[in-house]
Structures are given as C-alpha cells and as structure tokens.
Amino acid sequence: MFNSLLRIQFLTGFFTFCAISTIAQTDSIHLQEVVISTARSPQLYRETGRVLKTITAEEIKTLPVQSINELLETALGMDVRQRGIHGVQADISVRGGSFEQTLVLLNGIKINDPQTGHHNMNLPVELSQVERIEILQGPGARIFGPNAFAGAINIITNNETETGVKAHISGGQHNLINTGLQATAKTGKIVNSVSYNYKSSEGYIRNTDYVSNNIFISSSLIHKKGTLGIQAGYTDKGFGAQSFYTPKYPDQYEQIRVKYASATFLTGTKTRLGLKASYRRHHDRFELFRNSPPAWYKNHNYHLTNVYSAESNLTNNWLWFVTSIGAEYRSEEILSNVLGTPLSDTLSVPGEPEGFFTHGAERQIGSLFVENRFNYSRLSVSKGFLTTWYSDFKQKTFFGLDAALVLTNDVSWYGSINQSLRIPSYTELYYNGPTNIGNPVLKPEEAVTYETGFKLMNNMADVQVGIFFREGRNTIDWIKENTEQIKWQTMNHTRLNTFGTEFSTKINMDKVIEKQPLKSISANYAWLKSSKNSGEWISYYALDYLRHKLSVTLNFRVIDKLHISLQTHVQQRNGTYTAWDFETATAVGEVNYKAFTTFDLKADYSLKNIRFTIEANNLTNVKVVDFGNIPQAGLWVQGGISLSLQKELKKQAL
C-alpha cells in the first residue's frame, strides 16, 4: 500500500511536469531567477548541471518548524535523523549518505567538526536568523573539499542593512520557552548586528530536557574597493541524552560549548578575489551516567577540537568562460581523554575542574583547485579538479564535469559526473568505549556519482525530476557480525552502491487559479536503494537510509493577513536496529524500522509590525523513531509573537 501510494505520487508529479511544460511554452512570465552561491562562482539556477535547492525566506516564515534541523527535513533528498527535539541533536545526510558525508557551511564558511559529524549542527544561530538555505545534492569535493562527499548545506543568515530591532517569544507544552532578540545599527557604510537566543524545555519523556543559549555577532563594511564581513558566535547547550548512543546505559547527558569566528573579503567585478579565514573551537562533555554512576565508571568523556582555516578564490570572466583558481589550508586538532594517541603530559580541561586530557591528535590539509565554466547560448559546461594533501593520508585528486542545456524558455536538461572522498573522523579512528571500538587504520572513503535529469521553471511552477547513481568504495561504517556481539566497530566496506530517483515541484496556485485560498503546493519525493559487497554485517549507519520519503506542503491565505500552512511527511526507512528491553536491560533482537506519516500545522496572523503564530506538530500523535530505541515527541502545541521595529527606527533616524 505504501509503495503503491508513492508510485502514484511520482507518476502524478511527472505528468504535472509534462503538462506545465506544455503550457509554459505558449504562455510564460518568468520570475527573477535565483542566483546560486553554493559554487566557485555565482551562476543562475537553470545554468547549473547539478541539483541545487534553496529554502527561501518566505518558506522559512510559513513552514511549521521550530529549528534549522526541522526545516532541513522538508527539503528534497534530506534525511534528518533526530535524537533530540528543537535542534538539540540531529544527524544530517543527503541522498542516503551518512551524517559524516555531508558538509555544513555557515555563510559559506565550513563548520564541520573533525571529532564527529554528530556535532556539525551545533550552530551559533537559530531559525529566526536564517535568510535562506542552499543545498547541493550530490558530491561537492571539487568545490568544497573532501567532506562534501554526498552533499553540502550552506546556511545563510539575515543580511540586515538598516538600523532596527527584532524580537520574538514563544512557549508551549513541556514548559517550552523560546526567546530571541536581534539589534542592528548602521553607521555610514558599516552595519553591525548582534543576536541572542534562549531556548529550553523540561522534555517530553524522562531525560529529554535541554537548555540552549546562542550569541551571534556580525559586521559588514561595503567599500568601493570591496566588501569586508566579520562574524562571531558562541553556543552553550546542555541536554538529557536518553539512550542517544547506547540503550544499555540510557541515562546519558551532554554539554557542548562552541566558539566561532570568521572574516571574509570580496573585491572586483570582472575579476573577483575572495578571501576567507575562520576559527572554530568545540568543547564537549559526554556523561554516560547522568546520575548514580556505577563503581567502574571513573570519568566522563571530554573532547576539545580546534579548527583553523584560510581560503582564497580568484575568478575571472572571459568572453565565454569563467575561470576559478584557488587554495585552502586547514588545521584540525583534538584534545581528549579517549580519542587520539597518548600525550606526553596530562592537560587540564578548560572550565572542567574534574576533567583532564590524556590523548590528542592533529592533522593538516592543503588543497589547490582549478575550475573552468563555459557558457555559450543555451549550453553551460563546468569542469575542474581539486588536489588535496593530507598529513595523515596520501595526496588525492578529484575530477568533475557538469553540463546544462536550456531546451526551451522554461525547461533545461542537466547531467554530471563527479568524484568525491572523505577522511575518517577522530571518533571513527580512535573511540573505544563500552559499546564501540575505533579503527586507527581506516582508509578514506571514495565515490563516483553520475546523475541526470530535467528542470522546469516559470511563473507557475518550479519542477525537477532526476536520477543518480553513486558508486562507493571503502565506505566507513560502524558494524558488527551478529546481535550477540556487544561492540560496534568501524571498518571500510569494500563497496556501497546507491541508486536513487528524485522529484520535486512547487506550484504557485495564485498563477493557476485566481481568487482562491490555496496559495501554493510543494511536494518532494525521493526513492533510494543501496547495496553492499562486504558480507552479512549488521550496519549502524550506512545501510539505514530512507528508502521512501515524501513531503507535501499546502499554503493557504485565508484572509489578507491570516496564513495557514499544512505539512505532511511520509517516511519508510531501510535497515534494522537492535531493540532493547529497558525493564530487563537486554537486547531482544533485530527489528525493522516502521514507516510513519506525520502532520504539522501552522497559522500566523500579521499586523503592521507584529506577527502572532500558533503551531501543532505531529497532529495525530504517531510514534516516530529516527534511531532505534529513541522515540521522538508526540503532539506538541506552541504559540508565539514576534516584533520588528526596523521601519519605525529608520523613520526616526531620518
């Protein structure tokens, strides 16, 4: 039944694509086309030979979501496996890849953590500060380097340009409190902005409480010689981690602190020079026992990572060509009491009187890239390579080729072949614990991805349909031979191949039928199939992927200032997990993930500079499990108010 419904949805979408394409050829008024910045040089959406999706400011405003993690779950090809609620902790993956294979960027700056991909979404910003999100489906190694193995996500914050104040406060079930304040001041050509966000809840079940504080500061100077941007952020987040990493010891807790700073400079028009520098410091304290630890448990796990990076990008526009060359240097360091090799001296953990570092590791990564894009008439072809040097591994070079051909004013074809590679995280290499064994001789994982499809874009619809095939080698995963084996161990799968089909559409109903309440319809559907050649291992991550995912969003304008958004997600996950009996503290065997369907609702009413919102998530209160033995929240109702005084302050200044 489930598969039949999804096949019907896919076929319906395909015929919708064909029908709209036919209409568009005779009557089309084009919208202003999106310029994609998730590339070496900016280019129009229709000219890209890749699948690049953008979640816009308007969508962020209307969707019934409470965090960046939940927002990403609405996008095509995204698998957001949440352990906690409202952005507490989630693993983000693209097209069936693992959470370690997705690169996360904040305003174009890479923020992946070398300790583990579990920390990639520990961001110093909240949903209210996000202007848009650009998602690259498929490998981006030659654009961003090795961590963009299966895809990349660029989170772009609000670009406030005038003096003003924004504030919001909301609350709901389980003592939810969410507050935020953003102040912007413009002085001449300099714009400074500072934001603070606080969020907390007592949790929906035992040991799911959390408290989160974020501070984000940004400054920009627009000068005739170029644009200088500076940003800095701080995150302090503590949360109950009930069964997060093992059900054997469910009473877990985690505290993280993140310091982040970056600077960018961009100058030129025909010839453009871009410079970037950044620093990220991530502190993590993981408590396997939050309360009443057993006698054998001697200490918590402490980790501290420092990442420094510098990057340059020179782009020149010729007659029919755009050429980009550049280089990057990246230093990754970890201090820990469990990860790395033994230190010569024991070091105290900053801010933790009882913590000591006994192990550590560091590595350096240098990259050089060249890319050339050819544009002539309706054809765009981009090819390039990136060569990377590692202090721990051999030199690697990635090649890629993308092509796009505009067939009509509305329809274009795209195709690409790209190589990718990812180096192991420090957790995969070194972590040894009660239920895990690391592997210090892991090899980097590699892949070649082939994809092709069609795009349609006009004033009525934005449609994309395509297929891809990823041929992976030495794929890294946590595995074990059978359910009786207690510990998971990292290893390189010999091969892991993934085939997928994708379909997305957004129909602007205002342009189709006038004077009716339905404003727009959006639908995303993805189907995946992975196969491996490495024996009958039980997989913890690599073979647990979304076989089917369908997301549909309906936006209504009931009256002029009242909008309602209804969203549904249908998911069927491939793979199994080891079910746990918490009363007897024993494993009861491998079970399949169950498919589920959720419904979310949001209503907002806007006055001059005030917005009132009310949301209800998981309306039917169904059981949702993204990770085995970790149930997600049921029905959750919340409401809030937001205020913007930007226009009023601008008038007073004049």
XYZ file of C-alpha atoms in Angstrom:
654
model
C 0.000 0.000 0.000
C 2.759 2.418 0.991
C 4.793 1.732 -2.144
C 1.733 2.000 -4.378
C 0.822 5.421 -2.992
C 4.333 6.716 -3.560
C 4.456 5.383 -7.115
C 1.159 7.163 -7.801
C 2.587 10.371 -6.339
C 5.692 10.091 -8.516
C 3.713 9.447 -11.700
C 1.304 12.273 -10.868
C 4.242 14.620 -10.415
C 5.811 13.517 -13.694
C 2.624 14.156 -15.662
C 2.269 17.521 -13.865
C 5.780 18.346 -15.054
C 4.875 17.484 -18.640
C 1.585 19.415 -18.528
C 3.090 22.564 -17.081
C 5.934 22.371 -19.592
C 3.448 22.291 -22.463
C 1.501 25.271 -21.113
C 4.686 27.217 -20.376
C 5.868 27.037 -23.978
C 2.920 29.130 -25.108
C 2.365 31.444 -22.128
C 5.098 32.206 -19.600
C 6.133 35.151 -17.482
C 9.442 34.316 -15.804
C 10.194 35.049 -12.217
C 13.503 36.621 -11.272
C 15.786 33.593 -11.353
C 17.675 32.539 -8.255
C 21.449 33.047 -8.272
C 23.162 30.095 -6.590
C 26.157 30.993 -4.415
C 26.946 27.380 -3.483
C 29.535 27.254 -6.266
C 33.016 28.538 -7.091
C 31.411 31.451 -8.927
C 27.747 32.572 -8.755
C 25.513 31.327 -11.572
C 21.850 31.094 -12.497
C 19.896 28.092 -11.261
C 18.969 26.883 -14.753
C 22.627 27.004 -15.870
C 23.846 24.575 -13.214
C 24.492 20.965 -14.110
C 23.621 19.917 -10.576
C 20.602 19.715 -8.272
C 20.783 22.857 -6.105
C 17.767 23.534 -3.907
C 17.051 26.731 -1.992
C 14.765 27.080 1.032
C 13.680 30.711 0.789
C 12.861 33.304 3.456
C 9.167 33.055 2.574
C 9.172 29.292 3.105
C 11.001 29.644 6.419
C 8.373 32.124 7.550
C 5.418 29.867 6.776
C 6.622 26.318 7.455
C 5.550 24.639 10.751
C 9.076 24.051 12.052
C 10.917 25.111 15.217
C 14.578 24.605 14.318
C 17.020 24.501 11.416
C 17.073 20.710 11.710
C 13.300 20.508 11.258
C 13.474 22.969 8.363
C 16.007 20.799 6.532
C 13.690 17.816 6.928
C 11.299 19.459 4.451
C 13.903 19.548 1.658
C 14.363 17.103 -1.205
C 16.720 14.204 -0.531
C 17.426 15.184 3.082
C 17.468 12.632 5.888
C 17.331 14.338 9.297
C 17.673 11.696 11.995
C 16.822 13.439 15.240
C 17.761 12.136 18.657
C 16.517 15.261 20.424
C 13.911 17.928 19.789
C 14.097 21.525 18.533
C 17.651 21.293 17.257
C 19.131 19.566 20.324
C 20.916 16.894 18.275
C 20.431 15.552 14.773
C 22.431 13.784 12.077
C 22.014 15.360 8.628
C 22.599 13.330 5.484
C 21.923 13.742 1.767
C 20.881 11.107 -0.763
C 21.404 8.141 1.531
C 24.894 9.144 2.607
C 25.940 9.084 6.243
C 25.922 12.130 8.525
C 29.733 12.216 8.232
C 29.459 12.664 4.449
C 27.568 15.971 4.468
C 29.384 19.304 4.610
C 27.734 22.111 6.610
C 28.595 25.760 5.961
C 27.542 28.970 7.721
C 27.564 31.917 5.318
C 29.995 29.993 3.110
C 32.353 29.021 5.968
C 32.864 25.298 6.648
C 31.935 24.337 10.208
C 32.185 20.523 10.198
C 33.688 19.103 13.371
C 36.641 16.674 12.983
C 35.673 14.783 16.159
C 32.311 13.580 14.816
C 29.543 14.600 12.430
C 27.136 14.474 15.393
C 28.411 17.993 16.212
C 28.027 19.551 12.749
C 24.688 21.181 13.581
C 25.869 22.812 16.816
C 25.344 26.272 15.344
C 25.565 29.735 16.970
C 22.366 30.801 15.164
C 18.688 29.898 15.436
C 15.953 29.555 12.834
C 14.776 33.167 13.257
C 18.154 34.403 11.990
C 18.220 32.336 8.794
C 17.572 34.128 5.499
C 17.807 31.053 3.255
C 19.476 27.660 2.942
C 21.156 26.355 -0.211
C 21.502 22.582 -0.558
C 23.820 20.895 -3.043
C 22.544 17.399 -3.797
C 25.446 15.116 -4.595
C 29.225 15.352 -4.204
C 30.897 18.748 -3.903
C 34.501 17.646 -3.357
C 35.960 19.717 -6.160
C 34.081 22.783 -4.865
C 34.392 22.441 -1.088
C 36.945 19.720 -0.465
C 36.720 16.164 0.903
C 33.925 16.497 3.487
C 31.327 17.308 0.808
C 31.123 13.604 -0.044
C 27.364 13.233 -0.599
C 26.207 16.859 -0.451
C 26.616 20.298 1.104
C 24.362 22.652 3.074
C 25.018 26.403 3.146
C 23.068 28.221 5.898
C 22.839 31.945 5.145
C 21.856 34.372 7.906
C 19.776 37.546 7.657
C 21.582 40.342 5.845
C 20.190 43.302 7.764
C 21.195 46.623 6.202
C 19.279 49.178 8.303
C 19.053 50.129 11.975
C 16.348 48.144 13.711
C 15.272 45.724 16.414
C 13.610 42.330 16.114
C 12.327 40.223 18.989
C 10.294 37.066 19.463
C 8.998 34.926 22.285
C 7.082 31.658 22.183
C 6.058 28.888 24.525
C 4.215 25.619 24.599
C 3.826 22.182 26.077
C 6.517 20.618 28.267
C 7.452 24.074 29.579
C 8.870 25.150 26.236
C 10.364 28.659 26.185
C 11.934 30.185 23.073
C 13.073 33.831 23.077
C 15.278 35.904 20.808
C 16.460 39.468 20.280
C 18.345 40.957 17.333
C 19.604 44.554 17.176
C 21.150 46.160 14.081
C 22.902 49.520 13.850
C 24.058 51.197 10.644
C 26.766 53.849 10.852
C 27.848 55.167 7.484
C 28.987 52.174 5.432
C 29.320 49.875 8.443
C 26.471 47.631 9.623
C 26.740 45.870 12.998
C 24.285 43.267 14.249
C 24.062 41.234 17.450
C 21.606 38.463 18.317
C 20.808 36.452 21.427
C 18.595 33.362 21.638
C 17.477 31.298 24.623
C 15.526 28.057 24.383
C 14.612 25.434 26.979
C 12.155 22.650 27.774
C 11.709 20.069 30.537
C 11.391 17.407 27.803
C 8.613 15.143 26.559
C 9.853 11.987 28.339
C 12.407 11.321 31.045
C 15.879 12.792 30.464
C 14.992 14.822 27.344
C 15.242 18.267 28.949
C 17.501 20.906 27.422
C 18.772 24.480 27.797
C 20.369 26.348 24.890
C 21.985 29.806 24.633
C 23.274 31.363 21.397
C 25.040 34.654 20.686
C 25.859 35.752 17.134
C 27.614 38.968 16.064
C 28.170 40.173 12.506
C 29.703 43.286 10.954
C 29.983 44.322 7.338
C 31.742 47.156 5.548
C 30.864 47.916 1.956
C 33.622 49.958 0.320
C 34.418 50.797 -3.283
C 37.449 48.513 -3.032
C 35.472 45.558 -1.696
C 33.178 44.092 0.948
C 34.520 43.011 4.339
C 32.461 40.718 6.551
C 33.189 39.598 10.109
C 31.099 37.195 12.179
C 31.471 35.527 15.555
C 29.274 33.244 17.611
C 29.006 31.350 20.877
C 26.827 28.364 21.788
C 26.237 26.844 25.211
C 23.890 23.861 25.177
C 23.178 21.114 27.700
C 20.669 18.310 27.242
C 19.491 14.991 28.536
C 20.582 12.350 26.027
C 18.272 9.458 26.830
C 19.694 6.377 25.043
C 21.365 8.622 22.457
C 24.367 6.388 21.742
C 23.515 3.144 23.521
C 20.316 1.830 25.161
C 22.412 -0.262 27.529
C 23.137 2.841 29.628
C 20.195 5.180 28.834
C 20.771 7.885 31.487
C 23.185 9.940 29.350
C 23.859 13.687 29.333
C 25.833 16.030 27.100
C 27.120 19.584 27.445
C 28.647 21.443 24.488
C 30.212 24.870 24.069
C 31.212 26.331 20.712
C 33.239 29.438 19.893
C 33.321 30.548 16.275
C 34.791 33.475 14.310
C 35.391 34.207 10.635
C 36.306 37.003 8.245
C 35.640 37.307 4.512
C 36.724 39.828 1.892
C 35.391 40.098 -1.664
C 36.567 42.541 -4.301
C 36.278 43.059 -8.054
C 33.642 42.594 -10.739
C 35.042 41.068 -13.932
C 37.945 39.673 -11.929
C 36.832 38.732 -8.426
C 39.035 37.882 -5.467
C 37.571 36.198 -2.407
C 39.453 35.600 0.851
C 38.209 33.671 3.889
C 39.641 32.854 7.304
C 37.913 31.099 10.208
C 38.376 29.523 13.626
C 36.072 27.089 15.428
C 36.545 25.682 18.922
C 34.191 22.916 20.064
C 34.084 21.628 23.650
C 32.088 18.511 24.506
C 31.478 16.764 27.837
C 29.635 13.480 27.471
C 28.315 11.724 30.586
C 27.435 8.082 30.108
C 25.750 8.239 33.516
C 23.986 11.481 34.403
C 23.019 10.189 37.824
C 24.300 7.418 40.132
C 27.226 6.068 38.079
C 28.443 2.517 38.861
C 31.736 1.953 40.653
C 33.590 1.017 37.455
C 32.715 4.360 35.800
C 35.658 6.643 36.601
C 35.238 9.742 34.418
C 33.188 11.495 31.774
C 34.417 11.863 28.190
C 35.977 15.256 27.433
C 36.812 16.474 23.940
C 38.111 19.786 22.615
C 38.625 20.457 18.902
C 40.325 23.470 17.321
C 39.954 24.089 13.593
C 41.778 26.877 11.706
C 41.249 27.515 8.012
C 42.221 30.014 5.309
C 40.975 30.068 1.720
C 41.424 32.142 -1.439
C 39.369 32.126 -4.625
C 40.219 34.105 -7.798
C 37.599 34.199 -10.569
C 37.891 35.830 -13.982
C 35.163 36.291 -16.617
C 36.273 35.869 -20.217
C 34.179 36.045 -23.381
C 32.520 32.640 -22.996
C 34.411 31.328 -19.990
C 34.559 31.785 -16.239
C 37.802 30.520 -14.710
C 38.328 29.981 -10.987
C 41.544 29.069 -9.207
C 42.307 28.972 -5.520
C 43.822 27.295 -2.491
C 42.864 26.321 1.058
C 44.742 25.393 4.215
C 43.034 23.690 7.152
C 44.385 22.584 10.539
C 42.389 20.179 12.736
C 43.356 19.379 16.320
C 41.714 17.359 19.091
C 42.462 17.022 22.805
C 40.591 14.270 24.647
C 40.732 11.655 27.367
C 39.687 8.898 24.934
C 40.460 9.990 21.349
C 43.890 10.158 19.757
C 47.309 8.948 20.866
C 48.700 9.387 24.411
C 50.073 12.841 25.285
C 53.462 13.293 26.914
C 51.816 15.452 29.634
C 48.316 15.484 31.096
C 46.406 18.735 30.456
C 43.520 20.240 32.407
C 40.201 20.660 30.604
C 39.233 24.367 30.405
C 36.177 25.061 32.579
C 36.040 21.476 33.904
C 37.754 21.111 37.323
C 37.466 17.307 37.243
C 38.490 16.843 33.608
C 41.901 16.023 32.146
C 43.160 15.486 28.613
C 45.386 12.449 28.178
C 45.189 11.935 24.408
C 45.312 14.056 21.285
C 45.829 14.211 17.545
C 46.246 16.788 14.795
C 46.344 16.894 11.028
C 46.825 19.430 8.263
C 45.019 19.584 4.954
C 46.056 21.654 1.933
C 44.042 21.973 -1.288
C 44.501 23.521 -4.716
C 41.659 23.776 -7.224
C 41.039 24.861 -10.802
C 37.616 25.139 -12.439
C 36.523 26.412 -15.833
C 32.913 27.093 -16.852
C 31.908 27.521 -20.492
C 28.716 29.400 -21.367
C 27.506 29.791 -24.924
C 23.931 30.350 -25.989
C 21.880 27.644 -24.246
C 24.810 25.427 -23.194
C 26.768 25.581 -19.946
C 29.625 23.172 -19.161
C 31.723 23.225 -15.993
C 34.770 21.060 -15.379
C 37.527 21.124 -12.830
C 39.643 19.341 -10.282
C 40.820 19.684 -6.695
C 44.084 18.249 -5.395
C 44.344 17.711 -1.635
C 47.384 16.949 0.519
C 46.929 15.303 3.926
C 49.412 14.963 6.738
C 47.892 11.536 7.610
C 46.970 10.196 4.161
C 48.218 10.210 0.590
C 47.587 13.020 -1.863
C 44.239 12.773 -3.644
C 42.828 14.481 -6.734
C 39.109 14.787 -7.588
C 37.716 15.477 -11.030
C 34.238 16.550 -12.050
C 32.165 17.551 -15.053
C 28.744 19.254 -15.039
C 26.615 20.237 -18.039
C 23.294 22.008 -18.556
C 21.357 22.653 -21.760
C 18.379 25.023 -21.933
C 15.847 23.222 -24.147
C 13.069 25.836 -24.063
C 12.461 29.097 -22.219
C 11.335 27.030 -19.237
C 12.908 23.569 -19.457
C 16.561 22.577 -19.161
C 18.489 19.305 -19.022
C 21.375 18.657 -16.649
C 23.964 15.939 -16.151
C 27.163 15.437 -14.182
C 29.968 13.037 -13.220
C 31.872 13.810 -10.011
C 34.422 12.093 -7.785
C 34.454 12.528 -4.012
C 36.412 11.467 -0.939
C 36.082 11.742 2.856
C 38.724 11.238 5.528
C 37.708 9.490 8.781
C 36.655 11.467 11.836
C 38.627 11.185 15.075
C 35.773 9.188 16.638
C 35.873 6.626 13.824
C 39.632 6.325 14.187
C 40.104 6.236 17.943
C 36.955 5.823 20.032
C 36.964 2.783 22.339
C 34.123 2.501 24.829
C 31.683 0.076 26.455
C 29.855 -0.480 23.158
C 32.276 0.795 20.475
C 35.728 0.048 19.051
C 37.554 2.506 16.793
C 39.901 1.620 13.957
C 43.101 3.716 13.600
C 43.978 2.164 10.214
C 40.817 3.233 8.407
C 41.240 4.357 4.802
C 39.478 7.401 3.306
C 36.197 6.518 1.601
C 35.740 7.317 -2.095
C 32.906 7.519 -4.623
C 31.952 8.439 -8.163
C 28.461 9.859 -8.709
C 26.560 10.026 -12.001
C 23.316 11.989 -12.323
C 20.953 13.415 -14.904
C 17.513 14.998 -15.055
C 15.328 17.891 -16.123
C 14.343 21.222 -14.572
C 11.373 23.439 -15.289
C 10.990 26.982 -14.004
C 8.404 29.651 -14.828
C 5.946 31.890 -13.008
C 3.624 28.947 -12.273
C 5.977 26.196 -11.195
C 9.470 25.080 -10.260
C 9.878 21.381 -11.070
C 12.826 18.998 -11.077
C 12.993 15.282 -11.828
C 16.152 13.198 -11.976
C 18.089 10.033 -11.220
C 21.554 9.378 -9.781
C 23.943 6.523 -9.103
C 26.752 6.668 -6.521
C 29.482 4.028 -6.694
C 31.231 3.984 -3.312
C 34.474 2.316 -2.251
C 35.917 1.845 1.236
C 32.742 3.273 2.781
C 33.183 3.749 6.538
C 30.553 2.392 8.917
C 30.063 1.022 12.427
C 29.270 -2.699 12.061
C 29.027 -5.963 13.959
C 28.687 -9.574 12.848
C 25.574 -10.542 14.846
C 23.193 -9.379 17.562
C 25.111 -11.284 20.243
C 28.205 -9.186 19.616
C 28.180 -6.302 22.116
C 30.518 -3.794 20.488
C 30.234 -1.929 17.191
C 33.495 -1.482 15.270
C 34.405 0.836 12.408
C 35.551 -0.673 9.127
C 35.746 0.097 5.414
C 33.026 -1.607 3.384
C 34.510 -2.879 0.137
C 31.703 -1.300 -1.925
C 28.452 0.513 -1.260
C 26.416 1.493 -4.322
C 23.355 3.752 -4.157
C 20.741 4.368 -6.854
C 18.048 6.995 -6.438
C 15.246 8.894 -8.139
C 14.042 12.353 -7.127
C 11.089 14.559 -7.902
C 10.205 17.995 -6.566
C 7.633 20.591 -7.520
C 6.289 23.875 -6.276
C 3.150 25.188 -7.958
C 2.128 28.806 -7.436
C -1.625 28.360 -7.346
C -2.171 32.129 -7.480
C -0.928 31.990 -11.066
C -3.058 28.980 -11.956
C -6.410 29.895 -10.401
C -7.063 33.435 -9.229
C -9.092 34.451 -6.168
C -8.904 31.180 -4.238
C -7.388 30.473 -0.784
C -4.709 27.953 -1.792
C -1.536 29.946 -2.363
C 0.967 27.188 -3.229
C 1.568 23.435 -3.261
C 5.006 21.929 -2.716
C 5.920 18.261 -2.967
C 9.219 16.369 -2.686
C 9.668 12.651 -3.220
C 12.874 10.591 -3.149
C 13.445 6.849 -3.533
C 16.763 5.143 -2.719
C 18.270 1.697 -2.999
C 21.713 0.789 -1.606
C 23.612 -2.469 -1.999
C 26.894 -3.618 -0.477
C 29.529 -6.253 -1.117
C 31.119 -6.848 2.292
C 29.429 -9.886 3.817
C 26.349 -10.063 6.037
C 27.327 -7.394 8.550
C 24.801 -5.531 10.671
C 25.144 -1.843 9.748
C 24.646 1.010 12.227
C 24.545 3.905 9.731
C 25.458 3.155 6.093
C 22.544 0.807 5.354
C 19.981 2.650 7.494
C 18.629 5.170 4.991
C 15.272 6.499 3.843
C 14.026 4.114 1.146
C 10.992 6.372 0.571
C 10.453 9.967 1.622
C 7.502 12.149 0.638
C 6.883 15.691 1.882
C 3.864 17.780 0.863
C 3.143 21.349 1.967
C -0.058 23.338 1.371
C -0.040 27.099 1.995
C -3.391 28.893 2.399
C -4.212 32.583 2.577
C -7.496 32.512 4.487
C -7.795 36.286 4.619
C -5.339 39.012 3.730
C -3.265 38.756 6.923
C -4.000 35.193 8.037
C -1.939 32.367 6.573
C -2.162 28.647 7.314
C 0.410 26.019 6.374
C -0.261 22.271 6.473
C 2.581 19.828 6.004
C 2.848 16.057 5.898
C 5.886 13.752 5.908
C 5.788 10.103 4.893
C 8.928 8.072 5.620
C 9.938 4.459 5.237
C 13.436 3.679 6.481
C 15.530 0.787 5.279
C 17.557 -1.148 7.810
C 17.140 -2.583 11.279
C 18.068 -1.761 14.825
C 18.710 -3.842 17.934
C 15.537 -3.492 20.006
C 16.101 -3.112 23.724
C 14.003 -4.222 26.686
C 14.626 -1.478 29.253
C 12.966 -3.412 32.097
C 15.293 -6.399 31.804
C 18.197 -4.387 30.299
C 18.668 -6.927 27.494
C 18.632 -6.873 23.696
C 15.655 -8.636 22.124
C 16.910 -8.911 18.532
C 16.976 -7.003 15.252
C 13.718 -5.334 14.138
C 12.825 -3.308 11.061
C 12.097 0.395 11.175
C 8.384 1.113 10.786
C 7.019 3.571 8.234
C 5.171 6.582 9.624
C 3.205 9.622 8.480
C 3.143 12.909 10.393
C 1.082 16.081 10.003
C 2.108 19.585 11.141
C 0.077 22.795 11.138
C 0.989 26.469 11.470
C -1.191 29.583 11.450
C 0.168 33.138 11.536
C -1.583 36.480 11.641
C 0.327 39.649 10.749
C -0.359 43.240 11.709
C 1.810 46.243 10.860
C 4.964 45.026 12.586
C 3.701 42.201 14.807
C 3.138 38.544 13.942
C 1.188 36.018 16.007
C 1.779 32.311 15.373
C 0.436 29.007 16.647
C 1.798 25.590 15.699
C 0.879 21.983 16.267
C 3.447 19.331 15.400
C 2.666 15.630 14.967
C -1.069 16.315 14.981
C -2.043 12.633 15.009
C 0.422 11.814 17.809
C 2.011 8.900 15.916
C 5.142 7.121 17.139
C 8.212 8.490 15.352
C 11.586 6.722 15.569
C 14.567 8.009 13.566
C 17.043 6.000 15.655
C 16.233 2.688 17.283
C 15.066 2.884 20.925
C 14.811 6.720 20.842
C 11.143 7.774 20.415
C 10.535 11.345 19.250
C 7.931 13.707 20.689
C 4.225 13.214 20.060
C 1.680 16.019 19.671
C 3.263 19.334 20.652
C 1.380 22.652 20.585
C 3.093 26.027 20.894
C 2.455 29.669 20.101
C 4.358 32.925 19.967
C 4.656 36.566 18.986
C 7.360 38.420 17.038
C 8.027 42.146 16.711
C 10.012 44.189 14.177
C 10.766 47.905 14.679
C 13.114 48.372 11.760
C 10.922 50.703 9.727
C 9.942 52.854 12.714
C 13.544 53.327 13.841
C 14.567 54.213 10.296
C 11.886 56.949 10.153
C 13.045 58.375 13.492
C 16.643 58.472 12.233
C 15.541 60.451 9.188
